[in-house]
Short mmCIF file of N, CA and C in Angstrom, two decimals:
data_model
loop_
_atom_site.label_atom_id
_atom_site.label_comp_id
_atom_site.label_asym_id
_atom_site.label_seq_id
_atom_site.Cartn_x
_atom_site.Cartn_y
_atom_site.Cartn_z
N MET A 1 -3.39 42.66 33.98
CA MET A 1 -3.61 44.29 33.17
C MET A 1 -2.62 44.81 31.70
N GLU A 2 -3.25 45.11 31.15
CA GLU A 2 -1.54 45.97 30.35
C GLU A 2 -3.01 47.04 29.63
N PHE A 3 -1.23 47.94 30.43
CA PHE A 3 -1.73 49.96 29.58
C PHE A 3 -1.22 49.60 28.70
N ARG A 4 -1.99 50.42 27.45
CA ARG A 4 -0.44 51.14 26.41
C ARG A 4 -0.89 52.94 25.89
N ALA A 5 0.35 52.67 25.10
CA ALA A 5 -0.31 54.48 24.67
C ALA A 5 0.73 54.62 23.28
N GLU A 6 0.20 55.31 22.87
CA GLU A 6 1.21 55.26 20.89
C GLU A 6 1.24 56.30 20.25
N MET A 7 2.35 57.54 19.69
CA MET A 7 3.10 57.83 19.30
C MET A 7 2.54 57.55 18.23
N ARG A 8 2.56 58.35 16.93
CA ARG A 8 2.03 58.65 15.29
C ARG A 8 1.68 59.73 15.23
N TYR A 9 2.87 58.98 13.79
CA TYR A 9 3.56 60.42 12.46
C TYR A 9 4.40 60.85 13.01
N LEU A 10 5.05 60.14 14.31
CA LEU A 10 6.64 61.04 14.85
C LEU A 10 7.57 60.86 13.53
N ARG A 11 8.87 61.96 13.16
CA ARG A 11 9.29 61.81 12.31
C ARG A 11 10.57 61.90 12.35
N VAL A 12 10.54 60.95 13.46
CA VAL A 12 12.33 59.40 12.77
C VAL A 12 11.63 59.14 12.21
N SER A 13 12.94 57.82 11.97
CA SER A 13 12.95 57.14 11.32
C SER A 13 12.59 55.63 12.14
N PRO A 14 11.96 54.48 12.35
CA PRO A 14 11.77 53.65 13.53
C PRO A 14 12.78 52.68 12.99
N GLN A 15 13.94 53.14 12.50
CA GLN A 15 15.36 52.23 12.74
C GLN A 15 15.73 52.88 13.88
N LYS A 16 16.01 53.72 13.83
CA LYS A 16 16.64 54.91 14.68
C LYS A 16 15.97 54.70 16.16
N ALA A 17 13.95 54.83 15.76
CA ALA A 17 14.32 54.85 17.32
C ALA A 17 13.67 53.42 18.19
N ARG A 18 12.97 52.63 17.02
CA ARG A 18 13.93 50.22 17.68
C ARG A 18 15.50 50.76 18.88
N LEU A 19 15.96 51.46 18.07
CA LEU A 19 17.12 52.07 18.65
C LEU A 19 17.52 51.83 20.25
N VAL A 20 15.80 52.97 21.02
CA VAL A 20 16.43 53.35 21.68
C VAL A 20 15.44 52.14 22.39
N LEU A 21 14.17 51.97 22.09
CA LEU A 21 12.43 51.03 21.94
C LEU A 21 13.72 50.06 23.28
N GLU A 22 14.75 49.30 22.47
CA GLU A 22 15.50 47.77 23.36
C GLU A 22 16.00 48.85 24.12
N LEU A 23 16.09 49.83 24.86
CA LEU A 23 17.20 50.19 25.36
C LEU A 23 15.71 50.12 26.83
N ILE A 24 15.05 49.69 26.10
CA ILE A 24 13.93 49.63 27.83
C ILE A 24 13.33 49.17 28.00
N LYS A 25 13.25 48.12 26.86
CA LYS A 25 12.27 47.13 26.17
C LYS A 25 12.62 46.01 27.92
N GLY A 26 11.88 45.77 29.25
CA GLY A 26 11.69 45.03 29.57
C GLY A 26 11.71 45.25 31.79
N ARG A 27 13.17 46.62 31.54
CA ARG A 27 12.63 47.35 32.63
C ARG A 27 11.77 47.66 32.93
N LYS A 28 11.39 48.29 34.41
CA LYS A 28 10.20 48.64 35.02
C LYS A 28 10.74 49.94 34.56
N VAL A 29 9.81 50.33 35.26
CA VAL A 29 9.10 51.90 34.09
C VAL A 29 9.82 53.52 35.11
N GLU A 30 10.38 52.50 36.71
CA GLU A 30 11.40 53.57 37.28
C GLU A 30 12.72 53.47 35.68
N GLU A 31 13.26 52.45 36.25
CA GLU A 31 14.10 51.95 35.07
C GLU A 31 14.84 52.87 34.21
N ALA A 32 13.22 52.74 33.16
CA ALA A 32 13.37 53.27 31.84
C ALA A 32 12.83 54.36 31.90
N ARG A 33 12.57 54.63 33.18
CA ARG A 33 12.27 56.05 33.13
C ARG A 33 14.47 56.70 33.25
N ASN A 34 14.62 56.37 34.20
CA ASN A 34 16.71 57.38 34.51
C ASN A 34 16.96 56.82 32.88
N THR A 35 16.70 55.02 32.51
CA THR A 35 17.57 55.48 31.36
C THR A 35 17.29 56.77 29.97
N LEU A 36 16.11 56.59 29.78
CA LEU A 36 16.12 57.24 28.34
C LEU A 36 16.28 58.79 29.05
N LEU A 37 16.02 59.73 29.96
CA LEU A 37 16.49 61.33 30.69
C LEU A 37 18.55 60.58 30.64
N PHE A 38 18.41 59.79 30.02
CA PHE A 38 20.82 60.09 29.86
C PHE A 38 20.88 59.87 28.51
N THR A 39 19.67 59.24 27.47
CA THR A 39 19.91 58.81 26.51
C THR A 39 20.31 60.04 25.67
N LYS A 40 21.85 59.88 25.29
CA LYS A 40 21.89 61.60 24.13
C LYS A 40 21.13 61.29 22.69
N LYS A 41 20.17 59.93 22.18
CA LYS A 41 19.44 60.12 20.99
C LYS A 41 17.66 60.72 22.02
N ARG A 42 18.23 61.83 20.05
CA ARG A 42 16.68 62.62 20.24
C ARG A 42 14.98 62.66 19.75
N VAL A 43 15.58 61.42 19.67
CA VAL A 43 14.39 60.75 19.88
C VAL A 43 13.50 59.65 20.97
N ALA A 44 14.82 59.77 22.36
CA ALA A 44 14.02 59.48 23.72
C ALA A 44 13.27 60.44 24.15
N ALA A 45 13.49 61.92 23.82
CA ALA A 45 12.60 62.87 24.65
C ALA A 45 10.84 62.29 24.73
N HIS A 46 10.72 62.21 23.40
CA HIS A 46 8.98 61.30 22.42
C HIS A 46 9.46 60.29 23.54
N VAL A 47 9.89 59.61 23.50
CA VAL A 47 10.16 58.10 24.33
C VAL A 47 9.26 58.39 25.76
N GLY A 48 10.27 59.31 26.31
CA GLY A 48 9.53 59.21 28.02
C GLY A 48 8.34 59.46 27.62
N LYS A 49 8.76 60.82 26.85
CA LYS A 49 6.81 61.17 26.69
C LYS A 49 5.79 60.20 27.10
N LEU A 50 5.82 59.77 25.41
CA LEU A 50 5.39 58.33 25.90
C LEU A 50 4.94 57.31 27.01
N LEU A 51 6.30 56.99 27.42
CA LEU A 51 6.47 56.07 29.21
C LEU A 51 5.16 57.50 30.19
N GLN A 52 5.60 58.52 30.35
CA GLN A 52 4.41 59.06 30.89
C GLN A 52 2.94 58.92 31.18
N SER A 53 3.26 59.24 29.14
CA SER A 53 1.84 59.01 29.08
C SER A 53 1.04 57.38 29.90
N ALA A 54 1.85 55.75 29.09
CA ALA A 54 1.34 55.03 29.57
C ALA A 54 1.45 55.43 30.41
N LEU A 55 2.28 55.80 31.81
CA LEU A 55 2.01 55.45 32.72
C LEU A 55 0.69 55.88 33.37
N ASP A 56 0.68 56.60 33.30
CA ASP A 56 -0.90 57.98 33.06
C ASP A 56 -2.77 58.03 32.66
N ASN A 57 -1.98 56.66 31.48
CA ASN A 57 -3.25 56.12 31.71
C ASN A 57 -3.67 55.24 32.98
N ALA A 58 -2.50 54.39 33.26
CA ALA A 58 -2.53 53.06 34.35
C ALA A 58 -3.56 53.72 35.51
N ASN A 59 -2.75 55.03 35.84
CA ASN A 59 -3.06 56.01 37.27
C ASN A 59 -4.84 55.65 36.16
N PHE A 60 -4.84 56.27 35.38
CA PHE A 60 -7.06 56.31 35.57
C PHE A 60 -7.09 55.15 35.72
N LEU A 61 -6.82 54.13 34.87
CA LEU A 61 -7.45 53.52 34.76
C LEU A 61 -7.91 51.96 36.29
N SER A 62 -6.55 52.31 36.13
CA SER A 62 -6.61 51.71 38.63
C SER A 62 -8.43 52.51 38.32
N ALA A 63 -8.30 54.06 38.85
CA ALA A 63 -9.16 54.77 39.59
C ALA A 63 -10.61 54.95 39.02
N GLU A 64 -9.75 54.72 37.55
CA GLU A 64 -11.35 54.40 36.74
C GLU A 64 -12.38 53.03 36.74
N LYS A 65 -11.68 52.33 37.09
CA LYS A 65 -12.28 50.59 36.73
C LYS A 65 -11.46 50.06 37.75
N ASN A 66 -11.78 50.86 39.46
CA ASN A 66 -10.95 50.17 40.77
C ASN A 66 -10.35 48.84 40.55
N LEU A 67 -8.85 48.81 39.65
CA LEU A 67 -8.65 48.56 39.58
C LEU A 67 -7.29 47.57 40.78
N ASP A 68 -6.82 47.04 41.41
CA ASP A 68 -5.64 46.92 42.40
C ASP A 68 -4.23 46.96 41.99
N VAL A 69 -3.73 48.94 40.97
CA VAL A 69 -2.69 48.41 39.60
C VAL A 69 -1.12 49.15 40.93
N ASP A 70 -0.70 48.28 41.21
CA ASP A 70 0.70 48.81 41.89
C ASP A 70 1.41 49.48 40.77
N LEU A 71 1.58 50.91 40.85
CA LEU A 71 2.81 51.53 39.87
C LEU A 71 3.43 51.24 39.58
N ASP A 72 4.45 50.54 41.17
CA ASP A 72 5.86 49.88 41.24
C ASP A 72 6.01 49.35 41.19
N ASN A 73 5.43 48.19 40.16
CA ASN A 73 5.57 46.71 39.36
C ASN A 73 5.44 47.31 38.96
N LEU A 74 5.18 47.98 37.93
CA LEU A 74 5.03 48.33 36.48
C LEU A 74 6.49 47.97 35.53
N TYR A 75 6.40 47.65 33.80
CA TYR A 75 7.32 47.03 34.17
C TYR A 75 6.92 47.27 32.48
N VAL A 76 8.05 47.31 30.99
CA VAL A 76 7.80 47.71 29.68
C VAL A 76 8.04 46.23 29.79
N LYS A 77 6.33 45.76 28.63
CA LYS A 77 6.33 44.56 28.75
C LYS A 77 6.50 44.59 27.08
N ASN A 78 6.04 45.67 26.03
CA ASN A 78 6.02 45.53 24.73
C ASN A 78 6.95 46.99 24.46
N ALA A 79 8.22 47.33 23.50
CA ALA A 79 8.40 48.17 23.68
C ALA A 79 8.11 48.60 20.89
N ILE A 80 7.27 48.88 20.49
CA ILE A 80 7.17 48.24 19.24
C ILE A 80 7.64 49.61 17.98
N ALA A 81 7.80 49.82 17.54
CA ALA A 81 8.40 50.83 16.03
C ALA A 81 7.95 50.83 15.10
N ASN A 82 7.70 50.45 14.44
CA ASN A 82 6.37 50.42 13.47
C ASN A 82 6.58 51.85 11.81
N GLU A 83 6.71 51.43 10.91
CA GLU A 83 7.26 51.84 9.46
C GLU A 83 4.99 53.27 9.56
N GLY A 84 5.84 54.34 9.07
CA GLY A 84 3.98 54.83 8.40
C GLY A 84 4.61 55.01 7.69
N PRO A 85 3.97 56.59 7.26
CA PRO A 85 3.60 57.05 5.39
C PRO A 85 4.66 57.78 5.22
N ARG A 86 5.67 57.23 4.44
CA ARG A 86 7.31 57.89 3.54
C ARG A 86 6.66 59.46 3.44
N MET A 87 6.99 60.71 3.16
CA MET A 87 7.54 61.55 3.06
C MET A 87 7.77 61.44 1.36
N LYS A 88 7.47 61.62 0.23
CA LYS A 88 8.71 61.72 -0.80
C LYS A 88 9.45 63.09 -0.96
N ARG A 89 10.48 62.94 -0.78
CA ARG A 89 11.52 64.31 -1.36
C ARG A 89 11.86 64.51 -2.84
N ILE A 90 12.36 65.70 -3.25
CA ILE A 90 13.09 65.95 -4.02
C ILE A 90 14.35 66.11 -3.77
N ARG A 91 15.32 66.78 -3.82
CA ARG A 91 17.01 67.18 -4.29
C ARG A 91 17.67 67.54 -4.99
N PRO A 92 17.95 68.91 -5.39
CA PRO A 92 18.71 69.49 -7.20
C PRO A 92 19.90 68.73 -6.78
N ALA A 93 20.13 67.74 -8.08
CA ALA A 93 21.70 67.12 -8.79
C ALA A 93 22.11 68.31 -9.74
N PRO A 94 23.69 67.43 -9.90
CA PRO A 94 24.69 67.95 -10.47
C PRO A 94 23.60 68.24 -11.75
N GLN A 95 23.37 68.85 -13.16
CA GLN A 95 23.48 69.42 -14.49
C GLN A 95 21.73 69.13 -14.55
N GLY A 96 21.25 70.19 -13.89
CA GLY A 96 19.56 70.37 -14.46
C GLY A 96 19.11 67.98 -13.63
N ARG A 97 19.57 67.68 -12.95
CA ARG A 97 19.23 66.45 -12.21
C ARG A 97 18.25 66.55 -11.57
N ALA A 98 17.65 65.34 -9.98
CA ALA A 98 17.08 65.65 -9.31
C ALA A 98 17.32 64.51 -8.92
N PHE A 99 17.68 64.33 -7.88
CA PHE A 99 17.07 62.77 -6.68
C PHE A 99 16.77 62.91 -5.70
N ARG A 100 15.49 61.97 -5.61
CA ARG A 100 14.85 61.30 -5.16
C ARG A 100 15.14 60.43 -2.69
N TYR A 101 13.96 61.06 -1.99
CA TYR A 101 14.55 60.52 -1.41
C TYR A 101 12.95 60.41 -0.20
N GLN A 102 13.76 60.06 0.61
CA GLN A 102 12.50 59.96 1.76
C GLN A 102 12.24 59.86 2.69
N ARG A 103 11.70 60.34 3.09
CA ARG A 103 11.52 60.71 4.68
C ARG A 103 10.50 60.03 5.89
N ARG A 104 11.69 59.43 6.45
CA ARG A 104 10.65 58.31 6.98
C ARG A 104 9.76 58.24 8.70
N ILE A 105 8.41 58.17 8.67
CA ILE A 105 8.17 58.61 9.95
C ILE A 105 7.78 57.11 11.09
N SER A 106 7.55 56.83 11.81
CA SER A 106 7.97 55.98 12.32
C SER A 106 6.20 55.90 13.24
N HIS A 107 5.54 54.95 13.26
CA HIS A 107 4.61 54.83 14.95
C HIS A 107 5.47 54.20 16.11
N ILE A 108 4.34 54.57 17.61
CA ILE A 108 5.51 54.14 18.19
C ILE A 108 4.76 53.56 19.14
N THR A 109 4.76 52.11 19.32
CA THR A 109 3.09 51.84 20.89
C THR A 109 4.74 51.81 21.64
N LEU A 110 3.63 51.42 23.07
CA LEU A 110 4.20 51.13 24.27
C LEU A 110 3.37 50.93 24.93
N VAL A 111 3.68 49.87 25.23
CA VAL A 111 2.93 48.08 26.39
C VAL A 111 3.86 48.64 27.46
N LEU A 112 2.30 48.50 29.00
CA LEU A 112 2.57 48.45 30.70
C LEU A 112 1.97 47.11 30.45
N ALA A 113 3.24 46.12 31.92
CA ALA A 113 2.03 45.96 32.70
C ALA A 113 2.76 45.76 33.98
N GLU A 114 1.67 44.34 34.07
CA GLU A 114 2.54 44.74 35.64
C GLU A 114 2.87 43.13 36.27
N ARG A 115 4.29 43.27 37.01
CA ARG A 115 5.18 41.66 37.25
C ARG A 115 3.92 41.87 37.99
N GLY A 116 4.22 40.17 38.54
CA GLY A 116 3.00 40.01 39.73
C GLY A 116 4.47 39.01 40.08
N ASN A 117 3.58 37.97 40.43
CA ASN A 117 5.02 36.80 41.36
C ASN A 117 6.23 35.99 39.85
N GLY A 118 6.92 35.58 40.39
CA GLY A 118 8.12 35.03 39.99
C GLY A 118 7.42 33.89 39.37
N ALA A 119 6.12 32.81 39.15
CA ALA A 119 5.42 32.09 39.27
C ALA A 119 4.85 31.66 38.12
N ALA A 120 4.26 33.40 37.95
CA ALA A 120 3.78 33.05 35.93
C ALA A 120 4.33 33.35 35.59
N HIS A 121 5.84 33.95 35.80
CA HIS A 121 6.69 33.80 34.31
C HIS A 121 7.01 33.06 33.84
N VAL A 122 7.55 31.77 34.97
CA VAL A 122 8.81 30.98 35.04
C VAL A 122 6.86 29.28 33.93
N SER A 123 5.77 30.07 34.47
CA SER A 123 4.59 28.96 34.18
C SER A 123 5.10 28.70 32.65
N GLY A 124 4.03 27.62 32.31
CA GLY A 124 3.56 27.39 31.22
C GLY A 124 3.49 28.91 29.76
N GLN A 125 3.15 29.82 29.74
CA GLN A 125 2.39 31.06 29.46
C GLN A 125 4.15 31.45 28.59
N ALA A 126 4.71 31.16 29.12
CA ALA A 126 6.78 32.49 29.18
C ALA A 126 7.84 30.48 28.30
N ARG A 127 7.28 29.28 28.02
CA ARG A 127 7.26 28.84 27.74
C ARG A 127 6.48 28.16 26.33
N GLY A 128 5.73 28.97 26.12
CA GLY A 128 4.88 28.89 24.54
C GLY A 128 3.60 27.82 24.61
N THR A 129 3.48 26.90 25.63
CA THR A 129 2.36 26.20 25.86
C THR A 129 1.39 26.45 26.83
N SER A 130 0.23 25.88 26.54
CA SER A 130 -0.62 26.51 27.10
C SER A 130 -0.92 25.62 28.90
N ALA A 131 -1.43 26.46 29.20
CA ALA A 131 -1.29 25.57 30.57
C ALA A 131 -2.10 24.47 31.34
N GLY A 132 -3.06 24.99 30.55
CA GLY A 132 -4.28 23.14 29.98
C GLY A 132 -3.35 22.25 29.18
N ALA A 133 -2.63 22.08 28.82
CA ALA A 133 -2.70 21.52 27.69
C ALA A 133 -1.58 20.53 28.08
N ALA A 134 -1.86 19.21 28.54
CA ALA A 134 -1.18 17.96 28.19
C ALA A 134 0.56 17.98 27.74
N PRO A 135 0.99 17.59 28.90
CA PRO A 135 3.19 17.57 27.95
C PRO A 135 3.20 16.52 26.66
N ALA A 136 3.85 17.43 26.08
CA ALA A 136 3.65 15.58 24.67
C ALA A 136 4.80 15.03 24.65
N LYS A 137 4.50 13.72 24.54
CA LYS A 137 4.60 12.16 24.71
C LYS A 137 6.16 12.25 23.86
N ARG A 138 7.64 11.87 24.33
CA ARG A 138 7.75 10.85 23.93
C ARG A 138 8.36 9.64 22.86
N ARG A 139 9.05 9.95 22.24
CA ARG A 139 8.83 8.58 21.74
C ARG A 139 9.76 7.42 21.91
N ALA A 140 10.35 6.17 21.77
CA ALA A 140 11.22 5.75 22.46
C ALA A 140 12.65 5.85 21.33
N PRO A 141 13.42 5.84 21.86
CA PRO A 141 14.93 5.44 20.87
C PRO A 141 14.85 4.66 19.38
N VAL A 142 14.81 4.50 18.84
CA VAL A 142 14.66 3.50 17.78
C VAL A 142 15.91 3.09 17.70
N ALA A 143 15.68 1.51 17.30
CA ALA A 143 16.78 1.32 17.48
C ALA A 143 18.34 0.61 16.23
N LYS A 144 18.81 0.63 15.35
CA LYS A 144 19.85 1.18 13.91
C LYS A 144 20.28 0.10 14.46
N LYS A 145 20.02 -1.26 13.65
CA LYS A 145 20.43 -2.42 14.13
C LYS A 145 20.71 -2.28 12.32
N SER A 146 20.44 -2.39 11.28
CA SER A 146 20.43 -3.09 10.18
C SER A 146 22.09 -2.07 9.50
N ALA A 147 22.36 -0.40 10.20
CA ALA A 147 22.99 -0.10 10.33
C ALA A 147 24.68 -0.97 10.35
N GLN A 148 23.87 -1.05 12.39
CA GLN A 148 25.57 -2.03 12.73
C GLN A 148 25.58 -3.23 11.88
N ALA A 149 23.94 -3.92 12.12
CA ALA A 149 24.91 -5.11 10.67
C ALA A 149 25.38 -5.55 9.98
N GLY A 150 24.60 -3.60 8.88
CA GLY A 150 25.37 -3.26 7.28
C GLY A 150 27.67 -3.61 7.49
N LYS A 151 27.57 -3.65 8.83
CA LYS A 151 29.53 -2.70 9.23
C LYS A 151 30.05 -4.34 9.73
N LYS A 152 29.51 -4.72 9.83
CA LYS A 152 29.82 -5.92 10.40
C LYS A 152 29.89 -7.10 8.76
N LYS A 153 29.07 -7.16 8.26
CA LYS A 153 29.82 -7.31 6.90
C LYS A 153 30.31 -6.80 5.90
N LYS A 154 30.66 -5.27 5.99
CA LYS A 154 31.86 -4.97 5.48
C LYS A 154 33.36 -5.07 5.83
N VAL A 155 33.12 -5.36 7.93
CA VAL A 155 34.55 -5.89 7.36
C VAL A 155 34.89 -7.69 7.19
N ALA A 156 34.13 -8.05 7.71
CA ALA A 156 33.98 -9.39 6.91
C ALA A 156 33.68 -9.70 5.21
N ALA A 157 33.99 -8.88 4.70
CA ALA A 157 34.22 -9.08 3.46
C ALA A 157 35.68 -9.19 3.11
N LYS A 158 36.18 -7.80 3.87
CA LYS A 158 37.50 -7.64 3.51
C LYS A 158 38.11 -8.77 4.17
#
């Protein structure tokens, strides 16, 4: 089961947000919280609120739908910062000119999932193959006799 939380129209560039999101991807929720508390980026506080919101969503949905979710086993499955609309601004420049620049906005999505047994992550899903698919057949190695025969002829010709 996955639990999502989104933060839209955040006034930070997606590139800066991705720096913080890379720190918490794949970590347990408690470990991600501690990482965000000690990160010196401005966006870390916003991502911390988003992580708490996703955790609250998991808690609410588990109570609402009578799901057996262990909040201690949740980890950050996915964390994405996408680009939002850009605000176009003008800065005065020398000799009556104007320079244009853009203020970037980002949309951040955080997905939490429950980590089960270690066997679930080693299965075919982690490798990109479906569990029910048959394994691919291997071809027999092709003998390269013609290339070896060509070398013998060249040696004999010398």
